[in-house]
Amino acid sequence: MSTTAKASGSYAARPPEVLRPRSHDLSGETTSASDGDDLLNALGYKAELARTRSTWHVAFMSFVLASIPYGLATTIYYPLQNGGPVVVIWGWVIVSSIILCVAASLGEITSVYPTAGGVYYQTFMIAPAKFRRVSAYICGWAYVVGNIIITLAVNFGTALFFVACVNVFQKEDGSDIWQAETYQIFLVFLAITLLCNAISALGNKILPLLDTFAIVWTFVGLICILVTILVVAKEGRRSGAYALGHFEPTSGWPKGWAFCVGLLHAGYATSSTGMIISMCEEVQRPATQVPKAMVITIVINAIGGLVFMIPLMFVLPDIAMLVALPSGQPVPTILKSAVGSSVGAICLLIPLMVLAILCGTACTTAASRCTWAFARDGAIPGAKWWKQVHTGLDLPLNAMMLSMVIQIFLGVIYFGSSAAFNAFSGAGVICLTISYAVPIAVSMIEKRKHVVDAKFPLGKLGWFCNIVALAWSFFAVPLFCMPAYLPVTAGTVNYAPVVFVGFTSISLAWYITWGHKNYAGPPTEQIGEDVAPTTSSSTIPGDVKKPVPVEGSLGKKD
């Protein structure tokens, strides 16, 4: 198929087939950036970004995307209100185990199709011909929107967290030193968003160093927090039975469902699992490095999360007091209670505050890359602007600015609802969960034949991991539409479904008015048999033209 052909009707007329890259060694076992670019060329794209990241650089960035312990600190309100220590600790263990299956499943597929398009590109390549355009389009929008909203949630959570950190200092009457108005919190969010974008854009070349620094910074900070609060324990220590087994839901939900709603905490912290795939085109050996990094990161995160949260449960103040905090951020109060000093508390909070900015920067970077990749294939309105790469900064600056503007626009929701952060985090998790589920589900429908020669093979565990990942997706999507507590008011309702439906409506309207006639999907070629991509360098059966690497699926400059 010519990459300049219009998509209208071009797929419906074909017999069932598999779209695949041209004949090339897809093993990913390259030894230089140029070989990595050759692999990208084989997938039909022109290399436009510099490959500067190793396996550990990718693992470190993936770690920073989740930013344990910061990611757990900002949402610990939910498990505390929906059950307390049991949900905090065991909910984290359960969700981490499930997400390990999600990461392994996505890693296996990524080892076959390693591009910045991530799950969107993978869905297009493995889906049946009849449904590949629409399924990839839906997956792509969910992936892009999920990346953008999770970045928004991180930056907005940071704003709320910073205000709570400042308020470890109080006035003589015991009131908060900064009783921030709604507009002030929004301005803090705005400043953090601009800062993260500035670091990501202007410091692109040093981002791998920042990610490496973040790992050291995180674990040094964790050790300081662990040792200090357990040794000082100004208000005493809880028993092991309480810290690991106390269950006290106060959200108004039935006990079993309260436990489930509290899983938003762990679901939010691990939702970034597949975001790292968007960095494939900046990695030296993406087919092997990215999958390994995804799995390694989940293990590191799981351990780091327990090291952070278990000590907190041993020095936990009264839960009712924590969930009643206006800020919705219990961790600063927990640390202050443990050390008995505002100065001591802020010193322990500084590692988390720095990590928050690094997390926002990493999320900003990943969101810009997936937005750019989707625009490169002509799937976003105004794609001709968003697919441009700034040659001086070596990054998709326009796509980054688009993502930033959308985040700021959605941040205005906070003026109408005090539960806006719940909406942002919930909607982000929903979108990313759906985007991760689509390629896994398609792979299962196709009996996993596309991953037979994967360079990150799961073997006999493949089906098990895929089923667990898909089951979690079906469970998590409706779960994260639920309000955090009852009764529900206009100010506390969970607006996550509204945000999700809004973006879904925009994507469907764009597809109906433009996409179904013009959107062709990624650059591909067809073969006459339904087989998985080859990993050999032998000639493809049939006389098939090799695609010319292009910037977008329409194969022309807009």
Coordinates of C-alpha atoms in Angstrom, one line a residue:
M1 CA 0.0 0.0 0.0
S2 CA 1.3 3.4 -0.8
T3 CA 1.6 5.5 2.3
T4 CA 0.2 8.5 0.5
A5 CA -3.1 6.8 -0.3
K6 CA -6.2 7.9 1.4
A7 CA -7.5 5.5 4.0
S8 CA -11.1 5.6 3.1
G9 CA -12.2 2.1 2.2
S10 CA -8.7 0.8 1.8
Y11 CA -8.8 -1.6 4.7
A12 CA -12.3 -2.8 4.5
A13 CA -11.7 -4.2 1.0
R14 CA -8.8 -6.3 2.1
P15 CA -8.9 -9.9 3.2
P16 CA -7.8 -10.6 6.8
E17 CA -4.1 -10.0 7.1
V18 CA -1.4 -8.8 9.4
L19 CA 0.3 -5.5 8.9
R20 CA 4.0 -5.7 9.5
P21 CA 7.2 -3.8 9.2
R22 CA 9.4 -4.5 6.2
S23 CA 11.9 -7.3 6.2
H24 CA 14.4 -6.5 8.9
D25 CA 16.0 -7.9 12.0
L26 CA 13.5 -6.8 14.7
S27 CA 15.4 -8.4 17.5
G28 CA 16.4 -5.0 18.9
E29 CA 19.8 -6.4 19.8
T30 CA 21.5 -3.3 18.3
T31 CA 24.8 -2.0 19.4
S32 CA 24.5 1.7 18.4
A33 CA 21.9 4.5 18.1
S34 CA 22.1 4.2 14.3
D35 CA 21.1 0.5 14.5
G36 CA 18.2 1.6 16.7
D37 CA 17.2 4.0 14.0
D38 CA 17.4 1.2 11.4
L39 CA 14.9 -0.7 13.5
L40 CA 12.6 2.3 13.6
N41 CA 12.9 2.6 9.8
A42 CA 11.9 -1.0 9.5
L43 CA 8.7 0.0 11.4
G44 CA 8.1 2.7 8.8
Y45 CA 9.2 5.8 10.6
K46 CA 11.9 8.4 10.1
A47 CA 14.2 8.7 13.1
E48 CA 13.8 12.3 14.5
L49 CA 14.9 12.0 18.2
A50 CA 18.3 11.3 19.6
R51 CA 18.8 7.9 21.3
T52 CA 20.6 8.7 24.5
R53 CA 19.1 6.3 27.1
S54 CA 20.3 2.9 28.3
T55 CA 18.3 0.2 30.0
W56 CA 18.9 1.7 33.4
H57 CA 18.1 5.2 32.2
V58 CA 14.8 3.9 31.0
A59 CA 14.2 2.0 34.3
F60 CA 15.0 5.1 36.3
M61 CA 12.7 7.3 34.2
S62 CA 9.9 4.7 34.6
F63 CA 10.6 4.8 38.4
V64 CA 10.3 8.6 38.4
L65 CA 7.1 8.5 36.4
A66 CA 5.5 6.6 39.4
S67 CA 7.7 8.5 41.9
I68 CA 7.3 6.2 44.8
P69 CA 7.0 7.4 47.6
Y70 CA 5.6 10.8 46.4
G71 CA 2.9 9.1 44.2
L72 CA 1.7 7.2 47.3
A73 CA 1.9 10.2 49.6
T74 CA -0.5 12.4 47.6
T75 CA -3.3 9.8 47.4
I76 CA -3.0 8.0 50.8
Y77 CA -6.2 9.8 51.9
Y78 CA -8.2 7.2 49.9
P79 CA -7.1 4.0 51.5
L80 CA -7.1 5.7 55.0
Q81 CA -10.7 6.6 54.6
N82 CA -11.7 3.3 53.0
G83 CA -10.2 1.0 55.5
G84 CA -6.9 2.2 57.0
P85 CA -3.6 0.2 57.3
V86 CA -5.0 -2.9 55.7
V87 CA -5.9 -1.1 52.5
V88 CA -2.7 1.0 52.5
I89 CA -0.3 -2.0 52.8
W90 CA -2.1 -5.0 51.4
G91 CA -3.9 -3.0 48.7
W92 CA -0.4 -1.9 47.5
V93 CA 0.9 -5.5 47.5
I94 CA -2.2 -6.8 45.6
V95 CA -2.2 -4.0 43.0
S96 CA 1.6 -4.2 42.5
S97 CA 1.4 -7.9 41.8
I98 CA -1.4 -7.3 39.3
I99 CA 0.5 -4.4 37.6
L100 CA 3.5 -6.7 37.3
C101 CA 1.4 -8.8 35.0
V102 CA 0.3 -5.7 33.1
A103 CA 3.9 -4.6 32.7
A104 CA 5.1 -8.0 31.5
S105 CA 2.2 -8.3 29.0
L106 CA 2.9 -4.8 27.5
G107 CA 6.6 -5.5 27.6
E108 CA 6.2 -8.6 25.5
I109 CA 4.3 -6.8 22.8
T110 CA 6.6 -3.8 23.0
S111 CA 9.6 -6.0 22.2
V112 CA 7.9 -6.7 18.9
Y113 CA 6.8 -3.2 18.1
P114 CA 9.0 -0.6 19.9
T115 CA 7.9 2.8 18.8
A116 CA 6.9 6.1 20.6
G117 CA 3.3 5.3 19.4
G118 CA 3.3 2.7 22.2
V119 CA 0.1 0.8 22.7
Y120 CA -1.6 2.7 19.9
Y121 CA 0.9 1.5 17.3
Q122 CA 0.9 -2.0 18.7
T123 CA -2.9 -2.3 18.5
F124 CA -2.9 -1.2 14.9
M125 CA -0.3 -3.8 14.0
I126 CA -1.9 -6.8 15.7
A127 CA -5.6 -6.1 15.3
P128 CA -7.6 -7.8 12.5
A129 CA -7.7 -5.8 9.3
K130 CA -11.4 -5.1 9.6
F131 CA -11.1 -3.4 13.0
R132 CA -7.5 -2.1 13.2
R133 CA -8.1 1.5 12.3
V134 CA -10.9 2.1 14.7
S135 CA -9.4 0.0 17.5
A136 CA -6.0 1.8 17.2
Y137 CA -7.7 5.1 17.1
I138 CA -9.7 4.5 20.3
C139 CA -6.6 3.1 22.0
G140 CA -4.5 6.0 20.8
W141 CA -6.9 8.6 22.2
A142 CA -7.2 6.8 25.5
Y143 CA -3.4 6.6 25.7
V144 CA -2.8 10.3 24.9
V145 CA -5.6 11.6 27.1
G146 CA -4.4 9.3 29.9
N147 CA -0.8 10.6 29.6
I148 CA -2.0 14.2 29.7
I149 CA -4.5 13.8 32.5
I150 CA -2.1 11.8 34.7
T151 CA 0.5 14.6 34.2
L152 CA -2.2 17.1 35.3
A153 CA -3.0 14.9 38.3
V154 CA 0.6 14.8 39.3
N155 CA 1.1 18.5 39.1
F156 CA -2.2 19.3 40.8
G157 CA -1.5 16.8 43.5
T158 CA 1.9 18.5 43.9
A159 CA 0.2 21.9 44.4
L160 CA -2.1 20.4 47.2
F161 CA 0.9 18.6 48.7
F162 CA 3.1 21.7 48.8
V163 CA 0.3 23.7 50.6
A164 CA 0.0 20.9 53.1
C165 CA 3.8 20.9 53.6
V166 CA 3.9 24.6 54.3
N167 CA 1.1 24.1 56.9
V168 CA 3.2 21.9 59.1
F169 CA 4.0 25.4 60.5
Q170 CA 1.0 26.8 62.3
K171 CA -0.1 30.0 64.0
E172 CA -0.3 30.4 67.8
D173 CA -4.0 29.5 67.8
G174 CA -3.2 26.2 66.0
S175 CA -4.6 27.2 62.6
D176 CA -2.8 26.7 59.4
I177 CA -0.2 29.4 58.5
W178 CA -1.4 29.4 54.9
Q179 CA -5.1 29.0 54.5
A180 CA -4.9 28.9 50.7
E181 CA -7.8 30.1 48.7
T182 CA -8.9 28.2 45.6
Y183 CA -7.3 30.7 43.2
Q184 CA -4.0 30.5 45.2
I185 CA -3.9 26.7 44.9
F186 CA -4.6 27.0 41.1
L187 CA -1.7 29.5 40.8
V188 CA 0.6 27.1 42.6
F189 CA -0.5 24.4 40.2
L190 CA 0.1 26.7 37.3
A191 CA 3.6 27.6 38.5
I192 CA 4.5 23.9 38.9
T193 CA 3.1 23.0 35.5
L194 CA 5.2 25.8 33.8
L195 CA 8.3 24.8 35.8
C196 CA 8.0 21.1 34.8
N197 CA 7.6 22.0 31.1
A198 CA 10.6 24.4 31.3
I199 CA 12.8 21.7 32.8
S200 CA 11.6 19.1 30.3
A201 CA 12.1 21.4 27.3
L202 CA 15.3 23.2 28.2
G203 CA 17.0 20.4 30.1
N204 CA 16.2 17.6 27.7
K205 CA 19.8 16.5 27.4
I206 CA 20.3 16.1 31.1
L207 CA 17.0 14.4 31.9
P208 CA 18.7 10.9 32.1
L209 CA 21.0 12.4 34.7
L210 CA 18.0 13.8 36.7
D211 CA 16.3 10.4 36.6
T212 CA 19.5 8.8 38.0
F213 CA 19.7 11.4 40.7
A214 CA 16.1 10.8 41.5
I215 CA 16.7 7.1 42.3
V216 CA 19.5 8.0 44.8
W217 CA 17.6 10.9 46.2
T218 CA 14.5 8.7 46.7
F219 CA 16.1 5.9 48.6
V220 CA 18.3 8.3 50.8
G221 CA 15.1 10.1 51.6
L222 CA 13.2 6.9 52.4
I223 CA 16.0 5.8 54.8
C224 CA 15.9 9.2 56.5
I225 CA 12.1 9.0 56.9
L226 CA 12.1 5.4 58.1
V227 CA 14.8 5.8 60.7
T228 CA 13.7 9.2 62.0
I229 CA 10.0 8.5 62.5
L230 CA 10.5 5.0 64.0
V231 CA 13.3 6.2 66.4
V232 CA 11.7 9.4 67.5
A233 CA 8.0 8.3 67.4
K234 CA 6.9 11.2 69.6
E235 CA 3.4 10.0 69.9
G236 CA 4.4 6.4 70.4
R237 CA 4.3 3.4 68.1
R238 CA 1.4 1.2 67.0
S239 CA 1.5 -2.5 67.4
G240 CA 2.3 -4.7 64.4
A241 CA -1.2 -6.0 64.4
Y242 CA -2.5 -2.5 64.0
A243 CA 0.0 -1.4 61.4
L244 CA -0.5 -4.4 59.2
G245 CA -4.0 -5.5 60.1
H246 CA -6.3 -2.7 61.3
F247 CA -9.4 -2.2 59.1
E248 CA -11.6 0.8 59.8
P249 CA -13.6 2.2 56.8
T250 CA -15.2 5.6 57.4
S251 CA -16.2 6.4 53.8
G252 CA -19.8 5.2 54.1
W253 CA -19.2 2.4 51.6
P254 CA -19.8 -1.3 52.7
K255 CA -16.6 -2.8 54.0
G256 CA -15.8 -5.0 51.0
W257 CA -16.4 -2.2 48.5
A258 CA -14.6 0.3 50.6
F259 CA -11.5 -1.8 50.4
C260 CA -11.9 -1.8 46.6
V261 CA -12.4 2.0 46.3
G262 CA -9.3 2.4 48.4
L263 CA -7.3 0.7 45.7
L264 CA -7.3 4.0 43.7
H265 CA -4.3 4.9 45.8
A266 CA -2.2 2.0 44.4
G267 CA -3.9 2.2 41.0
Y268 CA -2.9 5.8 40.6
A269 CA 0.7 5.3 41.7
T270 CA 1.2 2.4 39.2
S271 CA -0.8 3.9 36.3
S272 CA 2.3 5.2 34.7
T273 CA 3.5 1.6 33.8
G274 CA 3.0 1.9 30.1
M275 CA 3.9 5.6 29.7
I276 CA 7.6 4.7 29.4
I277 CA 6.8 3.0 26.0
S278 CA 6.6 6.5 24.5
M279 CA 10.3 6.9 25.0
C280 CA 11.2 3.9 22.7
E281 CA 12.6 6.2 20.0
E282 CA 15.1 7.7 22.5
V283 CA 16.4 4.4 23.6
Q284 CA 19.4 2.6 22.1
R285 CA 17.9 -0.9 22.1
P286 CA 14.2 -0.4 22.6
A287 CA 13.0 -4.0 21.8
T288 CA 14.8 -5.3 24.9
Q289 CA 15.6 -2.4 27.1
V290 CA 12.1 -1.0 27.5
P291 CA 10.4 -4.3 28.4
K292 CA 13.1 -5.1 31.0
A293 CA 12.9 -1.6 32.4
M294 CA 9.1 -1.8 32.8
V295 CA 9.3 -5.0 34.8
I296 CA 12.3 -4.0 36.9
T297 CA 10.6 -0.7 37.8
I298 CA 7.5 -2.5 39.2
V299 CA 9.6 -4.6 41.5
I300 CA 11.6 -1.5 42.7
N301 CA 8.4 0.4 43.2
A302 CA 6.8 -2.3 45.2
I303 CA 9.7 -2.5 47.6
G304 CA 10.1 1.2 47.8
G305 CA 6.4 1.6 48.5
L306 CA 6.5 -0.8 51.4
V307 CA 9.6 0.8 52.9
F308 CA 7.8 4.1 52.8
M309 CA 4.3 3.1 54.0
I310 CA 4.9 0.5 56.7
P311 CA 6.8 2.9 59.0
L312 CA 3.9 5.5 58.5
M313 CA 1.4 2.9 59.7
F314 CA 3.4 2.3 62.9
V315 CA 3.2 6.0 63.8
L316 CA -0.2 6.7 62.4
P317 CA -2.3 9.3 64.3
D318 CA -6.1 9.1 64.7
I319 CA -7.5 8.2 61.2
A320 CA -10.7 10.2 61.7
M321 CA -8.5 13.3 62.3
L322 CA -6.4 12.6 59.2
V323 CA -9.3 12.1 56.8
A324 CA -11.0 15.3 58.1
L325 CA -8.0 17.5 57.0
P326 CA -9.1 20.2 54.6
S327 CA -6.0 19.7 52.4
G328 CA -6.7 16.0 51.8
Q329 CA -3.0 15.4 52.3
P330 CA -2.3 13.4 55.5
V331 CA 1.4 12.6 55.1
P332 CA 2.7 16.0 56.3
T333 CA 0.5 15.7 59.4
I334 CA 1.7 12.1 60.0
L335 CA 5.3 13.1 59.8
K336 CA 4.9 16.1 62.1
S337 CA 3.1 14.0 64.6
A338 CA 5.9 11.4 64.5
V339 CA 8.8 13.8 65.0
G340 CA 6.9 16.4 67.1
S341 CA 8.5 19.3 65.3
S342 CA 7.5 21.5 62.3
V343 CA 11.1 22.0 61.3
G344 CA 11.8 18.2 61.6
A345 CA 8.7 17.5 59.5
I346 CA 9.6 19.9 56.7
C347 CA 13.1 18.4 56.6
L348 CA 11.6 15.0 56.0
L349 CA 9.1 16.4 53.5
I350 CA 11.8 18.0 51.3
P351 CA 12.8 14.7 49.6
L352 CA 9.2 14.2 48.6
M353 CA 8.8 17.8 47.4
V354 CA 11.8 17.5 45.2
L355 CA 10.7 14.1 43.9
A356 CA 7.3 15.7 43.1
I357 CA 8.9 18.1 40.6
L358 CA 11.0 15.4 39.1
C359 CA 7.8 13.3 38.7
G360 CA 6.0 16.1 37.0
T361 CA 8.9 16.6 34.6
A362 CA 9.1 12.9 33.7
C363 CA 5.3 12.8 33.1
T364 CA 5.5 16.0 31.0
T365 CA 8.2 14.4 28.9
A366 CA 6.3 11.1 28.3
A367 CA 3.0 12.9 27.6
S368 CA 4.7 15.1 24.9
R369 CA 6.2 12.1 23.2
C370 CA 3.0 10.1 22.9
T371 CA 1.1 13.2 21.8
W372 CA 3.7 13.8 19.1
A373 CA 3.6 10.1 18.0
F374 CA -0.2 10.2 17.6
A375 CA -0.1 13.5 15.8
R376 CA 2.7 12.1 13.5
D377 CA 0.1 9.6 12.2
G378 CA -2.5 12.4 11.6
A379 CA -4.9 11.3 14.4
I380 CA -5.1 14.7 16.2
P381 CA -6.7 17.9 15.0
G382 CA -4.0 20.2 13.8
A383 CA -1.5 17.3 13.4
K384 CA 0.7 19.3 11.1
W385 CA 1.7 21.6 14.0
W386 CA 1.9 19.0 16.8
K387 CA 4.1 16.5 14.8
Q388 CA 6.9 19.0 14.4
V389 CA 10.2 18.4 16.2
H390 CA 12.2 21.4 17.4
T391 CA 15.6 20.7 16.0
G392 CA 17.4 22.9 18.4
L393 CA 16.0 21.3 21.6
D394 CA 15.6 17.9 19.9
L395 CA 12.1 17.3 21.2
P396 CA 8.5 17.8 20.1
L397 CA 8.0 21.2 21.6
N398 CA 4.6 21.9 20.0
A399 CA 3.2 18.7 21.3
M400 CA 4.5 19.6 24.7
M401 CA 2.8 23.0 24.6
L402 CA -0.5 21.4 23.5
S403 CA -0.4 19.0 26.4
M404 CA 0.4 21.9 28.8
V405 CA -2.5 24.0 27.6
I406 CA -5.0 21.2 28.0
Q407 CA -3.8 20.5 31.5
I408 CA -4.1 24.2 32.5
F409 CA -7.6 24.4 30.9
L410 CA -8.8 21.3 32.8
G411 CA -7.3 22.6 36.0
V412 CA -10.0 25.2 36.1
I413 CA -12.4 22.4 37.2
Y414 CA -11.0 22.9 40.7
F415 CA -12.9 26.2 40.9
G416 CA -16.1 24.2 40.7
S417 CA -15.3 21.1 42.7
S418 CA -13.1 20.4 45.7
A419 CA -12.8 16.9 44.5
A420 CA -11.1 17.9 41.2
F421 CA -7.9 16.0 42.1
N422 CA -10.0 12.8 42.5
A423 CA -11.4 13.5 39.0
F424 CA -8.0 14.0 37.5
S425 CA -6.4 11.0 39.0
G426 CA -9.4 8.8 38.4
A427 CA -9.8 9.8 34.7
G428 CA -6.1 9.4 34.1
V429 CA -6.2 5.9 35.5
I430 CA -9.3 5.0 33.5
C431 CA -7.8 6.2 30.2
L432 CA -4.4 4.5 30.7
T433 CA -6.0 1.3 31.9
I434 CA -8.2 1.1 28.8
S435 CA -5.2 1.9 26.5
Y436 CA -3.1 -0.9 28.2
A437 CA -6.0 -3.4 27.9
V438 CA -6.7 -2.9 24.2
P439 CA -3.4 -4.4 22.7
I440 CA -3.4 -7.1 25.3
A441 CA -7.0 -8.1 24.5
V442 CA -6.4 -8.0 20.8
S443 CA -3.3 -10.2 21.2
M444 CA -5.3 -12.7 23.2
I445 CA -8.1 -12.7 20.5
E446 CA -5.4 -13.3 17.9
K447 CA -4.2 -16.3 20.1
R448 CA -0.9 -14.4 20.9
K449 CA 0.6 -15.4 17.5
H450 CA 2.2 -11.9 17.1
V451 CA 4.4 -12.4 20.1
V452 CA 5.7 -15.9 19.3
D453 CA 9.1 -14.5 18.4
A454 CA 9.1 -11.7 20.9
K455 CA 12.5 -10.6 22.3
F456 CA 10.9 -10.4 25.7
P457 CA 9.0 -13.7 25.7
L458 CA 6.7 -14.7 28.6
G459 CA 6.4 -18.2 27.4
K460 CA 3.9 -20.3 29.4
L461 CA 3.2 -17.4 31.7
G462 CA 1.9 -15.3 28.8
W463 CA -1.7 -16.3 29.0
F464 CA -1.8 -16.0 32.8
C465 CA -0.3 -12.5 32.7
N466 CA -2.6 -11.4 29.9
I467 CA -5.7 -12.7 31.7
V468 CA -4.8 -11.1 35.0
A469 CA -4.1 -7.8 33.2
L470 CA -7.4 -7.8 31.4
A471 CA -9.4 -8.8 34.5
W472 CA -7.9 -5.9 36.3
S473 CA -8.8 -3.5 33.5
F474 CA -12.5 -4.7 33.6
F475 CA -12.5 -4.2 37.3
A476 CA -10.6 -0.9 37.6
V477 CA -12.5 1.2 35.0
P478 CA -15.9 1.2 36.8
L479 CA -14.2 1.2 40.2
F480 CA -12.4 4.5 39.6
C481 CA -15.6 6.1 38.5
M482 CA -16.9 5.8 42.1
P483 CA -16.9 8.7 44.6
A484 CA -14.3 8.3 47.4
Y485 CA -17.0 8.5 50.1
L486 CA -20.7 8.8 50.8
P487 CA -23.0 10.8 50.8
V488 CA -22.2 12.5 47.5
T489 CA -22.7 16.2 47.0
A490 CA -22.2 18.4 43.9
G491 CA -18.9 19.5 45.4
T492 CA -17.6 16.0 46.2
V493 CA -18.9 13.9 43.3
N494 CA -16.2 12.1 41.2
Y495 CA -16.0 13.9 37.9
A496 CA -13.6 11.3 36.4
P497 CA -16.4 9.8 34.2
V498 CA -17.3 13.3 33.0
V499 CA -13.7 14.1 32.0
F500 CA -13.4 10.6 30.4
V501 CA -16.7 10.9 28.5
G502 CA -15.8 14.4 27.4
F503 CA -12.6 13.4 25.7
T504 CA -14.2 10.3 24.3
S505 CA -16.9 12.5 22.7
I506 CA -14.2 14.7 21.1
S507 CA -12.3 11.7 19.7
L508 CA -15.5 10.2 18.3
A509 CA -16.6 13.5 16.7
W510 CA -13.2 13.9 15.1
Y511 CA -13.2 10.4 13.8
I512 CA -16.7 10.7 12.3
T513 CA -16.0 14.1 10.7
W514 CA -12.5 13.4 9.5
G515 CA -10.8 10.3 10.7
H516 CA -12.8 7.6 9.0
K517 CA -12.1 9.1 5.6
N518 CA -8.5 10.4 6.1
Y519 CA -6.9 8.5 9.0
A520 CA -4.8 5.7 7.6
G521 CA -2.9 4.7 10.8
P522 CA 0.8 4.1 11.1
P523 CA 2.9 3.5 7.9
T524 CA 2.8 -0.2 7.1
E525 CA 2.9 -2.7 4.3
Q526 CA 0.8 -5.8 3.8
I527 CA 1.6 -9.4 3.2
G528 CA -0.7 -12.1 1.9
E529 CA -0.7 -14.4 4.9
D530 CA -1.8 -14.1 8.5
V531 CA 1.5 -14.6 10.4
A532 CA 3.4 -12.8 13.1
P533 CA 6.4 -10.5 12.2
T534 CA 9.5 -12.3 11.4
T535 CA 12.7 -11.7 13.3
S536 CA 14.9 -12.9 10.5
S537 CA 16.4 -10.9 7.7
S538 CA 15.0 -13.1 5.0
T539 CA 12.9 -11.8 2.2
I540 CA 9.2 -11.4 2.9
P541 CA 6.9 -13.8 1.0
G542 CA 5.6 -12.1 -2.1
D543 CA 6.7 -9.1 -4.1
V544 CA 6.0 -6.3 -1.5
K545 CA 7.3 -2.8 -1.7
K546 CA 9.2 -1.6 1.4
P547 CA 7.6 1.5 2.9
V548 CA 9.5 4.7 2.9
P549 CA 9.9 6.1 6.5
V550 CA 7.6 9.0 6.9
E551 CA 6.7 11.6 9.5
G552 CA 3.0 10.7 9.5
S553 CA 0.6 8.1 8.2
L554 CA -0.6 10.2 5.4
G555 CA 3.0 10.4 4.0
K556 CA 3.0 14.0 3.1
K557 CA 3.8 17.4 4.6
D558 CA 0.7 19.1 5.8

